[in-house]
mmCIF file of C-alpha atoms in Angstrom:
data_model
loop_
_atom_site.group_PDB
_atom_site.id
_atom_site.type_symbol
_atom_site.label_atom_id
_atom_site.label_comp_id
_atom_site.label_asym_id
_atom_site.label_seq_id
_atom_site.Cartn_x
_atom_site.Cartn_y
_atom_site.Cartn_z
ATOM 1 C CA UNK K 806 11.432 -12.600 5.869
ATOM 2 C CA UNK K 807 15.012 -13.159 4.756
ATOM 3 C CA UNK K 808 13.872 -13.095 1.123
ATOM 4 C CA UNK K 809 12.247 -9.687 1.696
ATOM 5 C CA UNK K 810 15.370 -8.181 3.224
ATOM 6 C CA UNK K 811 17.631 -9.632 0.521
ATOM 7 C CA UNK K 812 15.462 -8.345 -2.348
ATOM 8 C CA UNK K 813 15.103 -4.890 -0.791
ATOM 9 C CA UNK K 814 18.812 -4.490 -0.010
ATOM 10 C CA UNK K 815 19.734 -5.865 -3.426
ATOM 11 C CA UNK K 816 17.601 -3.173 -5.048
ATOM 12 C CA UNK K 817 19.276 -0.455 -2.962
ATOM 13 C CA UNK K 818 22.766 -1.758 -3.832
ATOM 14 C CA UNK K 819 22.009 -2.102 -7.538
ATOM 15 C CA UNK K 820 20.653 1.452 -7.693
ATOM 16 C CA UNK K 821 23.703 2.762 -5.843
ATOM 17 C CA UNK K 822 26.571 0.823 -7.446
ATOM 18 C CA UNK K 823 25.507 -1.137 -10.542
ATOM 19 C CA UNK K 824 24.106 1.671 -12.726
ATOM 20 C CA UNK K 825 21.009 -0.230 -13.924
ATOM 21 C CA UNK K 826 19.602 0.638 -17.375
ATOM 22 C CA UNK K 827 17.223 3.566 -17.658
ATOM 23 C CA UNK K 828 13.595 2.565 -17.357
ATOM 24 C CA UNK K 829 14.226 -0.589 -15.324
ATOM 25 C CA UNK K 830 11.929 0.539 -12.485
ATOM 26 C CA UNK K 831 9.081 1.326 -14.872
ATOM 27 C CA UNK K 832 9.557 -2.037 -16.608
ATOM 28 C CA UNK K 833 9.563 -4.022 -13.343
ATOM 29 C CA UNK K 834 6.556 -2.120 -12.023
ATOM 30 C CA UNK K 835 4.679 -2.750 -15.278
ATOM 31 C CA UNK K 836 5.181 -6.504 -14.900
ATOM 32 C CA UNK K 837 4.245 -6.461 -11.208
ATOM 33 C CA UNK K 838 1.097 -4.356 -11.675
ATOM 34 C CA UNK K 839 -0.161 -5.715 -14.987
ATOM 35 C CA UNK K 840 0.892 -9.383 -14.900
ATOM 36 C CA UNK K 841 2.084 -10.716 -11.520
ATOM 37 C CA UNK K 842 -0.513 -8.936 -9.353
ATOM 38 C CA UNK K 843 -3.538 -9.943 -11.479
ATOM 39 C CA UNK K 844 -2.247 -13.535 -11.628
ATOM 40 C CA UNK K 845 -1.882 -13.622 -7.844
ATOM 41 C CA UNK K 846 -5.380 -12.201 -7.390
ATOM 42 C CA UNK K 847 -6.831 -14.748 -9.840
ATOM 43 C CA UNK K 848 -5.090 -17.553 -7.951
ATOM 44 C CA UNK K 849 -6.031 -16.503 -4.407
ATOM 45 C CA UNK K 850 -9.446 -14.848 -4.500
ATOM 46 C CA UNK K 851 -11.425 -17.984 -5.545
ATOM 47 C CA UNK K 852 -10.022 -19.698 -2.418
ATOM 48 C CA UNK K 853 -11.133 -16.962 -0.003
ATOM 49 C CA UNK K 854 -14.114 -17.938 2.112
ATOM 50 C CA UNK K 855 -16.180 -14.771 2.335
ATOM 51 C CA UNK K 856 -17.469 -14.413 5.877
ATOM 52 C CA UNK K 857 -19.062 -11.429 7.644
ATOM 53 C CA UNK K 858 -15.756 -10.308 9.194
ATOM 54 C CA UNK K 859 -14.151 -9.486 5.831
ATOM 55 C CA UNK K 860 -15.533 -5.957 6.064
ATOM 56 C CA UNK K 861 -12.815 -5.215 8.611
ATOM 57 C CA UNK K 862 -9.644 -5.169 6.435
ATOM 58 C CA UNK K 863 -11.454 -2.842 4.002
ATOM 59 C CA UNK K 864 -12.793 -0.606 6.779
ATOM 60 C CA UNK K 865 -9.279 -0.417 8.282
ATOM 61 C CA UNK K 866 -7.993 1.084 5.017
ATOM 62 C CA UNK K 867 -10.845 3.618 4.990
ATOM 63 C CA UNK K 868 -10.224 4.567 8.635
ATOM 64 C CA UNK K 869 -6.492 5.031 7.986
ATOM 65 C CA UNK K 870 -7.066 7.352 5.034
ATOM 66 C CA UNK K 871 -10.023 9.227 6.538
ATOM 67 C CA UNK K 872 -8.166 9.678 9.814
ATOM 68 C CA UNK K 873 -5.103 11.058 8.019
ATOM 69 C CA UNK K 874 -7.275 13.526 6.099
ATOM 70 C CA UNK K 875 -8.973 14.694 9.300
ATOM 71 C CA UNK K 876 -5.784 14.820 11.411
ATOM 72 C CA UNK K 877 -3.520 16.626 8.954
ATOM 73 C CA UNK K 878 -6.341 18.805 7.647
ATOM 74 C CA UNK K 879 -6.783 20.150 11.189
ATOM 75 C CA UNK K 880 -3.111 20.039 12.206
ATOM 76 C CA UNK K 881 -1.644 21.669 9.090
ATOM 77 C CA UNK K 882 -3.013 25.193 9.547
ATOM 78 C CA UNK K 883 -2.140 25.176 13.264
ATOM 79 C CA UNK K 884 1.486 24.246 12.547
ATOM 80 C CA UNK K 885 1.805 26.659 9.647
ATOM 81 C CA UNK K 886 2.119 23.975 6.956
ATOM 82 C CA UNK K 887 1.515 24.836 3.323
ATOM 83 C CA UNK K 888 -1.424 23.204 1.529
ATOM 84 C CA UNK K 889 1.118 21.206 -0.498
ATOM 85 C CA UNK K 890 2.696 19.788 2.671
ATOM 86 C CA UNK K 891 -0.685 18.921 4.157
ATOM 87 C CA UNK K 892 -1.796 17.191 0.952
ATOM 88 C CA UNK K 893 1.451 15.226 0.717
ATOM 89 C CA UNK K 894 1.085 13.876 4.258
ATOM 90 C CA UNK K 895 -2.564 12.926 3.749
ATOM 91 C CA UNK K 896 -1.607 10.908 0.665
ATOM 92 C CA UNK K 897 1.543 9.123 1.808
ATOM 93 C CA UNK K 898 0.397 8.577 5.413
ATOM 94 C CA UNK K 899 -3.210 7.756 4.587
ATOM 95 C CA UNK K 900 -2.409 5.083 2.008
ATOM 96 C CA UNK K 901 -0.275 2.056 2.860
ATOM 97 C CA UNK K 902 2.053 -0.070 0.761
ATOM 98 C CA UNK K 903 -0.434 -2.929 1.023
ATOM 99 C CA UNK K 904 0.656 -4.703 -2.167
ATOM 100 C CA UNK K 905 4.388 -4.269 -2.861
ATOM 101 C CA UNK K 906 5.261 -4.745 0.824
ATOM 102 C CA UNK K 907 1.993 -5.936 2.323
ATOM 103 C CA UNK K 908 1.691 -9.076 0.209
ATOM 104 C CA UNK K 909 5.184 -10.462 0.854
ATOM 105 C CA UNK K 910 5.135 -9.499 4.536
ATOM 106 C CA UNK K 911 1.735 -11.102 5.156
ATOM 107 C CA UNK K 912 2.813 -14.203 3.240
ATOM 108 C CA UNK K 913 6.011 -14.424 5.279
ATOM 109 C CA UNK K 914 4.179 -13.984 8.576
ATOM 110 C CA UNK K 915 0.902 -15.843 7.920
ATOM 111 C CA UNK K 916 1.262 -17.948 4.784
ATOM 112 C CA UNK K 917 -1.287 -18.214 1.972
ATOM 113 C CA UNK K 918 -4.249 -17.435 4.249
ATOM 114 C CA UNK K 919 -2.658 -14.170 5.351
ATOM 115 C CA UNK K 920 -1.766 -13.341 1.761
ATOM 116 C CA UNK K 921 -5.359 -13.887 0.602
ATOM 117 C CA UNK K 922 -6.653 -11.501 3.283
ATOM 118 C CA UNK K 923 -3.968 -8.972 2.328
ATOM 119 C CA UNK K 924 -5.330 -9.068 -1.234
ATOM 120 C CA UNK K 925 -8.828 -8.260 0.065
ATOM 121 C CA UNK K 926 -7.544 -5.261 2.056
ATOM 122 C CA UNK K 927 -5.518 -4.014 -0.898
ATOM 123 C CA UNK K 928 -7.908 -4.542 -3.802
ATOM 124 C CA UNK K 929 -11.157 -3.613 -2.048
ATOM 125 C CA UNK K 930 -9.670 -0.990 0.277
ATOM 126 C CA UNK K 931 -6.330 0.648 -0.519
ATOM 127 C CA UNK K 932 -6.460 0.637 -4.321
ATOM 128 C CA UNK K 933 -9.995 2.098 -4.725
ATOM 129 C CA UNK K 934 -9.049 4.758 -2.157
ATOM 130 C CA UNK K 935 -5.903 5.679 -4.120
ATOM 131 C CA UNK K 936 -7.818 5.887 -7.395
ATOM 132 C CA UNK K 937 -10.730 7.895 -5.951
ATOM 133 C CA UNK K 938 -10.220 9.741 -2.664
ATOM 134 C CA UNK K 939 -6.467 9.956 -3.261
ATOM 135 C CA UNK K 940 -6.942 11.802 -6.539
ATOM 136 C CA UNK K 941 -9.605 14.038 -4.953
ATOM 137 C CA UNK K 942 -7.198 15.007 -2.136
ATOM 138 C CA UNK K 943 -4.324 15.565 -4.570
ATOM 139 C CA UNK K 944 -6.537 17.773 -6.752
ATOM 140 C CA UNK K 945 -7.923 19.814 -3.844
ATOM 141 C CA UNK K 946 -4.547 20.539 -2.254
ATOM 142 C CA UNK K 947 -2.931 21.266 -5.634
ATOM 143 C CA UNK K 948 -5.718 23.630 -6.579
ATOM 144 C CA UNK K 949 -7.096 21.478 -9.401
ATOM 145 C CA UNK K 950 -10.584 20.170 -10.141
ATOM 146 C CA UNK K 951 -11.175 16.387 -9.726
ATOM 147 C CA UNK K 952 -12.509 14.551 -12.802
ATOM 148 C CA UNK K 953 -15.052 11.863 -11.759
ATOM 149 C CA UNK K 954 -15.085 10.131 -15.161
ATOM 150 C CA UNK K 955 -11.301 9.723 -15.099
ATOM 151 C CA UNK K 956 -11.464 8.331 -11.551
ATOM 152 C CA UNK K 957 -14.104 5.732 -12.472
ATOM 153 C CA UNK K 958 -12.207 4.717 -15.604
ATOM 154 C CA UNK K 959 -8.996 4.302 -13.598
ATOM 155 C CA UNK K 960 -10.704 1.926 -11.168
ATOM 156 C CA UNK K 961 -12.667 -0.054 -13.765
ATOM 157 C CA UNK K 962 -9.672 -0.679 -16.025
ATOM 158 C CA UNK K 963 -7.054 -1.501 -13.371
ATOM 159 C CA UNK K 964 -5.892 -5.064 -14.206
ATOM 160 C CA UNK K 965 -5.876 -6.386 -10.632
ATOM 161 C CA UNK K 966 -9.361 -4.978 -9.963
ATOM 162 C CA UNK K 967 -10.669 -6.700 -13.094
ATOM 163 C CA UNK K 968 -8.927 -9.896 -11.917
ATOM 164 C CA UNK K 969 -10.630 -9.476 -8.529
ATOM 165 C CA UNK K 970 -14.090 -9.460 -10.136
ATOM 166 C CA UNK K 971 -13.201 -12.457 -12.336
ATOM 167 C CA UNK K 972 -11.773 -14.295 -9.308
ATOM 168 C CA UNK K 973 -14.944 -13.722 -7.267
ATOM 169 C CA UNK K 974 -17.044 -15.139 -10.116
ATOM 170 C CA UNK K 975 -14.662 -18.101 -10.480
ATOM 171 C CA UNK K 976 -14.868 -18.772 -6.740
ATOM 172 C CA UNK K 977 -18.669 -18.741 -6.875
ATOM 173 C CA UNK K 978 -18.482 -21.305 -9.693
ATOM 174 C CA UNK K 979 -16.232 -23.669 -7.731
ATOM 175 C CA UNK K 980 -12.751 -22.301 -8.453
ATOM 176 C CA UNK K 981 -10.233 -22.811 -11.210
ATOM 177 C CA UNK K 982 -9.208 -26.160 -12.704
ATOM 178 C CA UNK K 983 -5.845 -27.389 -11.432
ATOM 179 C CA UNK K 984 -4.366 -26.688 -14.874
ATOM 180 C CA UNK K 985 -5.040 -22.934 -14.565
ATOM 181 C CA UNK K 986 -3.866 -22.901 -10.946
ATOM 182 C CA UNK K 987 -0.552 -24.240 -12.249
ATOM 183 C CA UNK K 988 -0.339 -21.159 -14.501
ATOM 184 C CA UNK K 989 -1.518 -18.400 -12.143
ATOM 185 C CA UNK K 990 0.465 -19.497 -9.067
ATOM 186 C CA UNK K 991 4.008 -19.438 -10.560
ATOM 187 C CA UNK K 992 3.402 -16.097 -12.281
ATOM 188 C CA UNK K 993 2.017 -14.662 -9.038
ATOM 189 C CA UNK K 994 5.082 -15.750 -7.075
ATOM 190 C CA UNK K 995 7.228 -13.348 -9.128
ATOM 191 C CA UNK K 996 5.507 -10.446 -7.368
ATOM 192 C CA UNK K 997 7.362 -10.738 -4.049
ATOM 193 C CA UNK K 998 11.003 -10.587 -5.203
ATOM 194 C CA UNK K 999 10.375 -8.115 -8.019
ATOM 195 C CA UNK K 1000 8.197 -5.777 -5.933
ATOM 196 C CA UNK K 1001 10.737 -5.553 -3.106
ATOM 197 C CA UNK K 1002 13.613 -5.197 -5.585
ATOM 198 C CA UNK K 1003 11.724 -2.313 -7.223
ATOM 199 C CA UNK K 1004 11.121 -0.651 -3.847
ATOM 200 C CA UNK K 1005 14.858 -0.901 -3.166
ATOM 201 C CA UNK K 1006 15.703 0.640 -6.545
ATOM 202 C CA UNK K 1007 13.428 3.599 -5.773
ATOM 203 C CA UNK K 1008 14.533 4.041 -2.169
ATOM 204 C CA UNK K 1009 15.239 7.687 -1.324
ATOM 205 C CA UNK K 1010 15.840 9.259 2.046
ATOM 206 C CA UNK K 1011 16.755 12.930 2.146
ATOM 207 C CA UNK K 1012 15.733 14.249 5.565
ATOM 208 C CA UNK K 1013 16.202 17.914 6.264
ATOM 209 C CA UNK K 1014 15.406 20.071 9.262
ATOM 210 C CA UNK K 1015 12.355 21.426 7.460
ATOM 211 C CA UNK K 1016 10.969 17.929 6.856
ATOM 212 C CA UNK K 1017 11.702 16.172 10.146
ATOM 213 C CA UNK K 1018 8.800 17.588 12.154
ATOM 214 C CA UNK K 1019 6.168 16.910 9.500
ATOM 215 C CA UNK K 1020 7.665 13.492 8.713
ATOM 216 C CA UNK K 1021 7.532 12.546 12.404
ATOM 217 C CA UNK K 1022 3.853 13.464 12.611
ATOM 218 C CA UNK K 1023 3.136 11.496 9.450
ATOM 219 C CA UNK K 1024 4.993 8.353 10.492
ATOM 220 C CA UNK K 1025 3.518 8.443 13.995
ATOM 221 C CA UNK K 1026 0.057 8.313 12.425
ATOM 222 C CA UNK K 1027 0.858 5.712 9.772
ATOM 223 C CA UNK K 1028 2.913 3.258 11.803
ATOM 224 C CA UNK K 1029 1.368 3.626 15.268
ATOM 225 C CA UNK K 1030 -1.834 5.631 15.764
ATOM 226 C CA UNK K 1031 -3.776 4.415 12.715
ATOM 227 C CA UNK K 1032 -3.219 0.685 13.390
ATOM 228 C CA UNK K 1033 -4.108 1.184 17.064
ATOM 229 C CA UNK K 1034 -7.391 2.831 16.079
ATOM 230 C CA UNK K 1035 -8.086 0.018 13.608
ATOM 231 C CA UNK K 1036 -7.369 -2.566 16.309
ATOM 232 C CA UNK K 1037 -9.749 -0.791 18.701
ATOM 233 C CA UNK K 1038 -12.437 -0.688 16.002
ATOM 234 C CA UNK K 1039 -12.013 -4.393 15.257
ATOM 235 C CA UNK K 1040 -12.061 -5.487 18.893
ATOM 236 C CA UNK K 1041 -15.114 -3.330 19.610
ATOM 237 C CA UNK K 1042 -16.910 -4.925 16.633
ATOM 238 C CA UNK K 1043 -16.022 -8.461 17.731
ATOM 239 C CA UNK K 1044 -13.537 -9.164 14.925
ATOM 240 C CA UNK K 1045 -10.824 -11.651 15.840
ATOM 241 C CA UNK K 1046 -8.299 -14.159 14.578
ATOM 242 C CA UNK K 1047 -6.337 -13.742 11.389
ATOM 243 C CA UNK K 1048 -8.810 -11.230 9.914
ATOM 244 C CA UNK K 1049 -8.105 -8.809 12.782
ATOM 245 C CA UNK K 1050 -4.347 -9.381 12.623
ATOM 246 C CA UNK K 1051 -3.987 -8.885 8.870
ATOM 247 C CA UNK K 1052 -6.337 -5.890 8.843
ATOM 248 C CA UNK K 1053 -4.360 -4.115 11.562
ATOM 249 C CA UNK K 1054 -0.982 -4.965 10.015
ATOM 250 C CA UNK K 1055 -2.091 -3.753 6.581
ATOM 251 C CA UNK K 1056 -3.156 -0.490 8.241
ATOM 252 C CA UNK K 1057 0.333 -0.313 9.808
ATOM 253 C CA UNK K 1058 2.130 -0.897 6.511
ATOM 254 C CA UNK K 1059 4.716 1.591 5.210
ATOM 255 C CA UNK K 1060 3.485 4.496 3.061
ATOM 256 C CA UNK K 1061 2.401 3.606 -0.472
ATOM 257 C CA UNK K 1062 4.908 4.083 -3.313
ATOM 258 C CA UNK K 1063 2.096 5.059 -5.694
ATOM 259 C CA UNK K 1064 0.899 7.727 -3.247
ATOM 260 C CA UNK K 1065 4.356 9.335 -3.271
ATOM 261 C CA UNK K 1066 4.313 9.216 -7.079
ATOM 262 C CA UNK K 1067 0.871 10.870 -7.045
ATOM 263 C CA UNK K 1068 2.164 13.588 -4.695
ATOM 264 C CA UNK K 1069 5.056 14.190 -7.093
ATOM 265 C CA UNK K 1070 2.689 14.330 -10.072
ATOM 266 C CA UNK K 1071 0.535 16.992 -8.361
ATOM 267 C CA UNK K 1072 3.601 18.894 -6.992
ATOM 268 C CA UNK K 1073 2.694 18.252 -3.348
ATOM 269 C CA UNK K 1074 6.108 18.654 -1.700
ATOM 270 C CA UNK K 1075 7.730 15.598 -3.318
ATOM 271 C CA UNK K 1076 10.884 15.836 -1.157
ATOM 272 C CA UNK K 1077 8.811 15.373 2.006
ATOM 273 C CA UNK K 1078 6.748 12.593 0.393
ATOM 274 C CA UNK K 1079 9.881 10.637 -0.538
ATOM 275 C CA UNK K 1080 11.457 11.209 2.888
ATOM 276 C CA UNK K 1081 8.366 9.800 4.622
ATOM 277 C CA UNK K 1082 8.261 6.918 2.124
ATOM 278 C CA UNK K 1083 11.906 5.937 2.643
ATOM 279 C CA UNK K 1084 11.818 6.233 6.424
ATOM 280 C CA UNK K 1085 8.499 4.373 6.566
ATOM 281 C CA UNK K 1086 9.818 1.438 4.550
ATOM 282 C CA UNK K 1087 12.816 1.001 6.845
ATOM 283 C CA UNK K 1088 10.855 1.439 10.085
ATOM 284 C CA UNK K 1089 8.011 -0.850 8.994
ATOM 285 C CA UNK K 1090 10.423 -3.755 8.564
ATOM 286 C CA UNK K 1091 10.791 -3.509 12.347
ATOM 287 C CA UNK K 1092 7.313 -2.346 13.414
ATOM 288 C CA UNK K 1093 5.320 -4.899 11.384
ATOM 289 C CA UNK K 1094 6.980 -7.998 12.939
ATOM 290 C CA UNK K 1095 6.755 -6.368 16.397
ATOM 291 C CA UNK K 1096 3.090 -5.552 15.820
ATOM 292 C CA UNK K 1097 2.500 -9.130 14.714
ATOM 293 C CA UNK K 1098 4.023 -10.421 17.952
ATOM 294 C CA UNK K 1099 1.885 -8.010 19.992
ATOM 295 C CA UNK K 1100 -1.293 -9.126 18.199
ATOM 296 C CA UNK K 1101 -0.401 -12.736 18.875
#
């Protein structure tokens, strides 16, 4: 946990005082997404023992996004929100930061087993939702037409998703030789410090009176109501142990950085999206450990 705080704060301080070179965030994110994340997936997925309860972390991601769409789709018109504001909240409060923050937090709290389950929730739940339903929502609320071919191509060519398929095949064949494990593991370990450093570099928090009400609704859903609903669903279905804990905590994770970028790309009130993102990151560093204690 100390490593997470240090890397995050270091990123904030560097962005504020050190004047880092232009393009450093894009370069770090490229390494994390295209090299470190696939290597981590290749290292961990063959070790995951697929049991019937693994549906839960994926279903928790679907419930979080679907619930946000339903809640803010109904709430927006009643509170006089613009379509852009409603779309922004669905994206940033329906999709969690299950990789950049979820991986290191789950590893810090529950070791390699927790990290492996976090990968399942992220790669089979959060990422496909971002690349499919997320783009559909962004298009609808921005007044554009979704392109199914582009959505499918985005999913099929995402490096970590390809690594997930390869890792599942490798696991079915008995796993990797120790030689390859010695390659994938060290590369994968670069994800935690670089991801949190990148989040710190991008940290923005510009609350205004016009954003506070909507941001409060969004964070209440993302950090409290959604994980509670996921916990209730898991308990009712008989899910328990580490699968339940990691699934609920991934649902409670801070808003996704990529979702805020998508909101910006589709002009869905980017100021609000970044306010919710920044506040969510800070609050989740408190709520995730507290939620972990509550779950036992």
